[in-house]
Short mmCIF file of C-alpha atoms and ligand atoms in Angstrom, two decimals:
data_model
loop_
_atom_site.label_atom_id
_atom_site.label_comp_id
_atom_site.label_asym_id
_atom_site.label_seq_id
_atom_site.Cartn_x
_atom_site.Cartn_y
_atom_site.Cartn_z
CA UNK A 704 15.81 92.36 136.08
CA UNK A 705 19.04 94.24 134.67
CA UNK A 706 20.89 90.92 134.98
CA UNK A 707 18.85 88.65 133.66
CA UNK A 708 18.76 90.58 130.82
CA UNK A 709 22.66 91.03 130.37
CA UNK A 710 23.40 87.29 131.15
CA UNK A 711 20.94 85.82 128.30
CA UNK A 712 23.00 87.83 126.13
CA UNK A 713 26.30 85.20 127.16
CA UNK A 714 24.53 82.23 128.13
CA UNK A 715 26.49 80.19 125.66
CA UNK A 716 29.76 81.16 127.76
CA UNK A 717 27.64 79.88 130.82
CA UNK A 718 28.56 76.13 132.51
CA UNK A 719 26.05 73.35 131.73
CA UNK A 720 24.08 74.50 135.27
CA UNK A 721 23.20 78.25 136.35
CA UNK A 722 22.12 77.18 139.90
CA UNK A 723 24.67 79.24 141.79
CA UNK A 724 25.69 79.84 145.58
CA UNK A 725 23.99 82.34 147.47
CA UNK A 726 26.03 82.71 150.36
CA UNK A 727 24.69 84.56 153.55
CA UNK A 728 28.52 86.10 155.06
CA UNK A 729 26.97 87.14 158.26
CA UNK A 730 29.97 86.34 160.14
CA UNK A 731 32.82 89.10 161.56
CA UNK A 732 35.67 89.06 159.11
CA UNK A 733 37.99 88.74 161.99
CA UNK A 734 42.04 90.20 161.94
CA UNK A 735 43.12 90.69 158.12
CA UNK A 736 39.87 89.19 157.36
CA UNK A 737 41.06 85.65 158.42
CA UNK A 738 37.49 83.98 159.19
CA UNK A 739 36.54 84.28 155.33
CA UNK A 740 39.73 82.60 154.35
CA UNK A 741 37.58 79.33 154.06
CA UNK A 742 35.33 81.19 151.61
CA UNK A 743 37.45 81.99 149.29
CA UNK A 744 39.64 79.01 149.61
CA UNK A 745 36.58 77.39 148.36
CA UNK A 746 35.60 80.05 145.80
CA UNK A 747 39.03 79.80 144.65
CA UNK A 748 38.92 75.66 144.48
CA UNK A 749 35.27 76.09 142.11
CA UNK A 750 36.16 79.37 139.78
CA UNK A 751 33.17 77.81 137.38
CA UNK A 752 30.51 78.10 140.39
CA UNK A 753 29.14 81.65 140.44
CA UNK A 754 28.85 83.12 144.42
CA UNK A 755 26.96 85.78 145.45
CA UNK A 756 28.22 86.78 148.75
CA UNK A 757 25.80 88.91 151.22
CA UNK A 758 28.00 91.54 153.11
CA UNK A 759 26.33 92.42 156.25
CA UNK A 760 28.81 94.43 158.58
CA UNK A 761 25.28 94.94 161.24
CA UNK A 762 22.14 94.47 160.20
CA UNK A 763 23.24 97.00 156.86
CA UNK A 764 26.27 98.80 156.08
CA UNK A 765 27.15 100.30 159.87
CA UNK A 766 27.97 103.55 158.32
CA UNK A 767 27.18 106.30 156.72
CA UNK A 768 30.53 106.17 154.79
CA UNK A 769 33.24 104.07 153.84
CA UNK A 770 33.55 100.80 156.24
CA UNK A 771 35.23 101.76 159.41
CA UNK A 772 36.44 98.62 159.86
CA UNK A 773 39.53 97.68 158.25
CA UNK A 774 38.63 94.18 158.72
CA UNK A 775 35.88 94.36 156.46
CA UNK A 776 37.38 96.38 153.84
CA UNK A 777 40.38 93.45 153.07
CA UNK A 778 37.97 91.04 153.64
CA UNK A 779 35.34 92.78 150.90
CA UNK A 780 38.48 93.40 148.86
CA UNK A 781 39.65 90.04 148.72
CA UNK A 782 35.66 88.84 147.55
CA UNK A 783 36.58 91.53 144.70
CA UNK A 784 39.60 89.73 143.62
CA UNK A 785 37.50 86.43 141.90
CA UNK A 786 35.43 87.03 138.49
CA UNK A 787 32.76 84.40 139.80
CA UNK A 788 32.13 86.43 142.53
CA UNK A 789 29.33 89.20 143.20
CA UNK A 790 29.17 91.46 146.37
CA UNK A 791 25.70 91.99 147.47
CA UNK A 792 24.91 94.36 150.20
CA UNK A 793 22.38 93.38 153.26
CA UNK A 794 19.61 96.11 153.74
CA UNK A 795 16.76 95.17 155.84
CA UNK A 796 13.56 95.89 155.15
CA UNK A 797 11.36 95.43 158.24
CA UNK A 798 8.21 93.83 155.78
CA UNK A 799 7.84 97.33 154.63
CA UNK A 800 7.63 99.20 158.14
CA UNK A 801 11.08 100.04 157.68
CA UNK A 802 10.68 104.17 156.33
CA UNK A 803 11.60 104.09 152.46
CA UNK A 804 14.14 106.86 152.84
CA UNK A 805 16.21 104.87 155.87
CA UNK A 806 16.30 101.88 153.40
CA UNK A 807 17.56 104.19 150.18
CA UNK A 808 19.94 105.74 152.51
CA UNK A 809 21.45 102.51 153.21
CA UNK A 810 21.70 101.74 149.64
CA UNK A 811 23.35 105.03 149.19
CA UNK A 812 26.32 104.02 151.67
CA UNK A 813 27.51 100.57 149.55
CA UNK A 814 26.79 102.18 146.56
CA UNK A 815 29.43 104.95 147.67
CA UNK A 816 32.11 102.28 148.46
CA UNK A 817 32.61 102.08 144.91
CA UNK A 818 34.73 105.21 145.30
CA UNK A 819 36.66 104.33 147.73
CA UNK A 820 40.32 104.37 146.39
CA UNK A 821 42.17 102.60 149.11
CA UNK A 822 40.64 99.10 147.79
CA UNK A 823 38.10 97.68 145.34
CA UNK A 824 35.31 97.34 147.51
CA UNK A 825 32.30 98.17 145.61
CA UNK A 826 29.40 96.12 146.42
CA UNK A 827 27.60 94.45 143.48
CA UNK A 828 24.27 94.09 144.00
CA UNK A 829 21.11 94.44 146.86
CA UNK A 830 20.43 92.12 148.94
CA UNK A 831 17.13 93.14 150.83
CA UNK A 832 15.67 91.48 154.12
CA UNK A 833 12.68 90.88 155.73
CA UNK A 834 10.80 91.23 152.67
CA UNK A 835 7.04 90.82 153.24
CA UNK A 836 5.74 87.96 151.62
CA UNK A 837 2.75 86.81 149.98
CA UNK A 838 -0.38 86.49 152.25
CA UNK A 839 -2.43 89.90 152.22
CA UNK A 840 0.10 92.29 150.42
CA UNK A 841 -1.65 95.46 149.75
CA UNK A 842 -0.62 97.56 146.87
CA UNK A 843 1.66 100.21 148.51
CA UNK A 844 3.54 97.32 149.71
CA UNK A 845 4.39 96.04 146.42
CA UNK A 846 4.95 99.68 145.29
CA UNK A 847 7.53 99.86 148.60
CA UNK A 848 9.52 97.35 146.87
CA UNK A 849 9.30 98.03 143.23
CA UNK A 850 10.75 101.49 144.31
CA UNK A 851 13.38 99.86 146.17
CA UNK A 852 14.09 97.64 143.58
CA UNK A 853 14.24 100.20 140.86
CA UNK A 854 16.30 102.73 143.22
CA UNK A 855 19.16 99.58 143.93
CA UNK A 856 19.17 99.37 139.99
CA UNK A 857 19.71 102.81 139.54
CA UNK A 858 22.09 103.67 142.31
CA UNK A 859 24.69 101.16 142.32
CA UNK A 860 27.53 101.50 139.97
CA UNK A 861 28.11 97.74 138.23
CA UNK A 862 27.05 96.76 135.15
CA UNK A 863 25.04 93.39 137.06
CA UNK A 864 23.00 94.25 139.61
CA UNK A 865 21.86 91.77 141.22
CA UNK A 866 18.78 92.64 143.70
CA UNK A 867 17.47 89.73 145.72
CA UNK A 868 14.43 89.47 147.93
CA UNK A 869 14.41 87.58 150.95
CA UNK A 870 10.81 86.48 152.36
CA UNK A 871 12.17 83.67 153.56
CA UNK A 872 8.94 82.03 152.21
CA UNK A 873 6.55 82.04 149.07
CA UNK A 874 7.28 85.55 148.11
CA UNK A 875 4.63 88.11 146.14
CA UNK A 876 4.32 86.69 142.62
CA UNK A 877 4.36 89.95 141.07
CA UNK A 878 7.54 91.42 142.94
CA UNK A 879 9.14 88.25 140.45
CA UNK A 880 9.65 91.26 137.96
CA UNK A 881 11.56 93.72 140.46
CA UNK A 882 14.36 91.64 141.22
CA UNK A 883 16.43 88.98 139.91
CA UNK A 884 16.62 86.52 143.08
CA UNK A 885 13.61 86.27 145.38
CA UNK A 886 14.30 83.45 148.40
CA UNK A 887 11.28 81.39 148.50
CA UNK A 888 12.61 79.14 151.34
CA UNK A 889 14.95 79.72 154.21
CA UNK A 890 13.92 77.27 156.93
CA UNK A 891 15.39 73.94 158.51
CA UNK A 892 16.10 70.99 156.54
CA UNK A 893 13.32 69.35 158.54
CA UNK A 894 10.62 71.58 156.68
CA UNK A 895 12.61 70.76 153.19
CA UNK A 896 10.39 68.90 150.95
CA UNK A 897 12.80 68.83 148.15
CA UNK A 898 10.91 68.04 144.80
CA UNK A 899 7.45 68.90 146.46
CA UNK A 900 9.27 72.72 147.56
CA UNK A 901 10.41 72.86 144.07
CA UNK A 902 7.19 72.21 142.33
CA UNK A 903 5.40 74.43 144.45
CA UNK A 904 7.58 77.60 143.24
CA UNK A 905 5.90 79.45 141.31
CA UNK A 906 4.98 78.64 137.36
CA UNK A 907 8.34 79.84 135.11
CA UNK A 908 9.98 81.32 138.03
CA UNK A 909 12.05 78.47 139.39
CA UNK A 910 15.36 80.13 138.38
CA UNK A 911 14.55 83.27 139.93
CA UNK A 912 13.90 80.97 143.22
CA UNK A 913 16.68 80.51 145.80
CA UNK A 914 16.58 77.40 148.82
CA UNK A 915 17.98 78.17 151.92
CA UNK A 916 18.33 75.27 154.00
CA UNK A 917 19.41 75.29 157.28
CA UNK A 918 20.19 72.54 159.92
CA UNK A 919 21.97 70.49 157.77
CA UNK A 920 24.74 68.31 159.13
CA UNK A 921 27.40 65.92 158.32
CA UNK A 922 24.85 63.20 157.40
CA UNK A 923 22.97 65.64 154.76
CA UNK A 924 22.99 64.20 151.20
CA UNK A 925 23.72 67.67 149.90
CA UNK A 926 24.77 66.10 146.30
CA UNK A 927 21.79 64.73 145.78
CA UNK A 928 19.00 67.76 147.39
CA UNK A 929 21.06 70.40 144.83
CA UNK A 930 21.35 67.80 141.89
CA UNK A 931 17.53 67.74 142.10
CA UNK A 932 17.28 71.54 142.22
CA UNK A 933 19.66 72.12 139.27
CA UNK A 934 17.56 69.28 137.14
CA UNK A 935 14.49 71.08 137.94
CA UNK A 936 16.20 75.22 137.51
CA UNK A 937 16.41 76.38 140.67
CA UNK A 938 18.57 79.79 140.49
CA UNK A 939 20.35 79.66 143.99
CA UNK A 940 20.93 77.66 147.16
CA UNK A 941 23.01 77.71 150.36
CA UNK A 942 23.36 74.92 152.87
CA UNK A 943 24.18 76.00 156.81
CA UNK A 944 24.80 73.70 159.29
CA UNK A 945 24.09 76.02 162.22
CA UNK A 946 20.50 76.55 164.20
CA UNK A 947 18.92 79.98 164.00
CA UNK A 948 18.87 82.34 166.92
CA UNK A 949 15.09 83.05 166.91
CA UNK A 950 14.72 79.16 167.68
CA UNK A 951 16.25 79.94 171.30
CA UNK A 952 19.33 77.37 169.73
CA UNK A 953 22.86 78.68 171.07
CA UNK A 954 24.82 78.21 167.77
CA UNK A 955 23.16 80.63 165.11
CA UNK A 956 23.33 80.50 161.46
CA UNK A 957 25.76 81.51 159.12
CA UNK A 958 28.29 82.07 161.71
CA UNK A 959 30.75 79.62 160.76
CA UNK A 960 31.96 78.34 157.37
CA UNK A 961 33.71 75.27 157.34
CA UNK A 962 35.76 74.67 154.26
CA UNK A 963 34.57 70.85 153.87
CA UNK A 964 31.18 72.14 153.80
CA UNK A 965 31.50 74.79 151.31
CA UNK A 966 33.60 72.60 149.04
CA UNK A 967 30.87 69.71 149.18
CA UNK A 968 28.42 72.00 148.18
CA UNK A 969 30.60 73.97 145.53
CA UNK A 970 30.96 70.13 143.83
CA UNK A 971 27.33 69.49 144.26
CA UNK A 972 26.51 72.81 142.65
CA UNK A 973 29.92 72.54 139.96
CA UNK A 974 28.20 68.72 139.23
CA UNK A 975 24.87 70.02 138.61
C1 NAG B 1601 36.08 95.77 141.71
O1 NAG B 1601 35.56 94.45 141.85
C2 NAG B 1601 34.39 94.22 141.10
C3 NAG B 1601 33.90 92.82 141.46
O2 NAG B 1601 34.84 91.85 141.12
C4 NAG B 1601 34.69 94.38 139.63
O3 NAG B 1601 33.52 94.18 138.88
C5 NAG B 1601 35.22 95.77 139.37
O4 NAG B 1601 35.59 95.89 138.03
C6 NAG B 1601 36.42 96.06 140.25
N1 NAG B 1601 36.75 97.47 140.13
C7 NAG B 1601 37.98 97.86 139.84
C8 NAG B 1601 38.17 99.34 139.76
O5 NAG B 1601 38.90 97.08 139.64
C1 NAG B 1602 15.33 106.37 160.09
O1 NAG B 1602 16.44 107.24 159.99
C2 NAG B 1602 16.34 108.38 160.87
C3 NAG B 1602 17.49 109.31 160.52
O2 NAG B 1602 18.73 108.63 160.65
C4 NAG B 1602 16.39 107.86 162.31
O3 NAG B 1602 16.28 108.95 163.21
C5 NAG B 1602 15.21 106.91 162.53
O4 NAG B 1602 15.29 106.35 163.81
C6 NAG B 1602 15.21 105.80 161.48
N1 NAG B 1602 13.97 105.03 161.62
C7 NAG B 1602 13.97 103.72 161.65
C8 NAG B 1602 12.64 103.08 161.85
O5 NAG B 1602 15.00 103.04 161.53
C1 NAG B 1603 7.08 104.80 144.35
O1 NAG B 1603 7.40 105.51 143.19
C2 NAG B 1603 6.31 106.22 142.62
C3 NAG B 1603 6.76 106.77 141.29
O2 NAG B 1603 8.00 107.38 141.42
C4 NAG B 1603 5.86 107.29 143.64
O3 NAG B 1603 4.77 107.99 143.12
C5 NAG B 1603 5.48 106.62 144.95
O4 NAG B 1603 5.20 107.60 145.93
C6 NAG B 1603 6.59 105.74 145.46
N1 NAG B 1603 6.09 104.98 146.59
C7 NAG B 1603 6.83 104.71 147.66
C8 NAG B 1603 6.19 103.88 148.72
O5 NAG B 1603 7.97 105.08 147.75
C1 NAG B 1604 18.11 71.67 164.38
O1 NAG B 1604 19.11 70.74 164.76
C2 NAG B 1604 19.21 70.55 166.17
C3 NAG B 1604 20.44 69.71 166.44
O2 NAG B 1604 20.62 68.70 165.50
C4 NAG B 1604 17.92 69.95 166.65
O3 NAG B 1604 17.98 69.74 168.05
C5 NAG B 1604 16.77 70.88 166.32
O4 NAG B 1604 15.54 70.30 166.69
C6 NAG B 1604 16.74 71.20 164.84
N1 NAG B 1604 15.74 72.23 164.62
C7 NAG B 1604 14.89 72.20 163.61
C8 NAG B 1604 13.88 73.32 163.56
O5 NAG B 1604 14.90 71.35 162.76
C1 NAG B 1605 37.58 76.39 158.19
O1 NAG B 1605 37.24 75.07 157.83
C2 NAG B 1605 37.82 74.09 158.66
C3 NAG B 1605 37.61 72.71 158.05
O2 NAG B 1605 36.34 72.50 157.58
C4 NAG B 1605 37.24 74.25 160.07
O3 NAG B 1605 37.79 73.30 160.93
C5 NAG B 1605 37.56 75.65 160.56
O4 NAG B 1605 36.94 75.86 161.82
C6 NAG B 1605 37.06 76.70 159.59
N1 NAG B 1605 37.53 78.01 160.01
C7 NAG B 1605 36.73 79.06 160.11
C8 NAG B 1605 37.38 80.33 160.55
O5 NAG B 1605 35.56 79.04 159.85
#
């Protein structure tokens, strides 16, 4: 938990709540990057909310090199521009059938784009997928991930590193200590208990816990679901307002940012 560490040190400097914006970016940049322009049009509007923005140009970094696209690269470079702002890069994990050394060697590539000299766009933390959660997790598992962990720490070149864990559900208590995010919920709003999800995170780890909701839509009382987390510590949230291709829905999620939305939930998050 490098961060953790590093931000307890300047907590004072911190606004009144730390529950920040964890932003899935799965979307295609598009020509000079022009489908993130409502991202950081709202990151731009909320400079005291802190983003962390998950680069995923396919399924992990597409490479074995610098980005190919140039899309991506002005797109990553303008994310690099903002101080509340932090890069992470999408590795998948494949609950742990994925072979370590594929998953390293993904880290490898966006820890290499810090070199690149065209454009800043080092990535600044891991953001790991398909993270297996907590019902019958045998040892080596938890070892699979405390070496991953360790080896993002290691590897890539900022002084935060954030590494997040995405179960998508109630992830392995112990793995609490590898990273600094772990994403105990990513379902529909229609499974969102609010208070009752929040109690049930685990004891003193509510602001490592991140609440992905998705299926929200324009009648969503988003001010008053993050109010409640930030009261109670929550770490992180996103709202999407698409429906997820594995429930046979046409849309998807986190294909499309609309600026309204990510400003409502910037002054939900801002307001605390
Ligand atoms: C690149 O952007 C990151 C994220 O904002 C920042 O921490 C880093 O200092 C920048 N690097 C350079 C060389 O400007
Ligand atoms: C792991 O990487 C090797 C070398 O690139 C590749 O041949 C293999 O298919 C990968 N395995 C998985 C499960 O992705
Ligand atoms: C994890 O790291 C330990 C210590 O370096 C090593 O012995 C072990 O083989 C690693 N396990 C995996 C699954 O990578
Ligand atoms: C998601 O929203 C759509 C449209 O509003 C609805 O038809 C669908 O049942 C919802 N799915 C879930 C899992 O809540
Ligand atoms: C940007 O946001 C506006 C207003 O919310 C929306 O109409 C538009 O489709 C969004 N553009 C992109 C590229 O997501």
């Amino acid at each position: 938990m490098k961060s953790l560490q590093i931000l307890s040190l300047c907590s004072l400097a911190l606004p009144t709540t730390s529950l920040f914006v964890l932003l899935p970016l799965y979307v295609y940049p598009g020509p000079s990057a022009s489908a993130w322009n409502n991202v950081t049009t709202a990151i731009a509007a909320y400079p005291t909310v802190q983003w962390q923005i998950i680069i995923n140009p396919n399924s992990g970094p597409d490479t074995t090199s610098y980005p190919t696209d140039s899309n991506f690269i002005t797109g990553i470079s303008n994310l690099n521009k903002y101080p509340n702002v932090i890069t992470l890069g999408y590795v998948r994990t494949t609950y742990a059938q994925r072979p370590y050394a594929n998953v390293t060697s993904d880290i490898d590539v966006y820890a290499y784009w810090a070199s690149y000299s065209g454009a800043n766009i080092s990535i600044g933390g891991i953001f790991f997928d398909e993270v297996t959660g907590e019902d019958n997790t045998p040892a080596s598992i938890q070892t699979y991930y405390e070496n991953l962990s360790a080896y993002a720490y290691d590897k890539v070149p900022s002084t935060v590193t954030p590494v997040v864990f995405n179960p998508g559900s109630p992830g392995l208590p112990a793995l609490f200590d590898s990273c600094d995010t772990m994403v105990e919920f990513e379902s529909p709003l229609s499974s969102y208990g609010g208070l009752k999800t929040i109690q049930a995170l685990p004891a003193g780890y509510a602001d490592q816990s991140s609440l992905i909701i998705y299926n929200a839509t324009a009648a969503t009382n988003v001010k008053s679901l993050v109010h409640t987390m930030s009261v109670n510590g929550v770490g992180s949230t996103f709202f999407d307002y698409g429906v997820c291709f594995y429930q046979g829905q046409p849309t998807g999620c986190y294909n499309t940012f609309s600026l309204t939305n990510l400003k409502l939930l910037a002054a939900a998050v801002q307001a605390g």
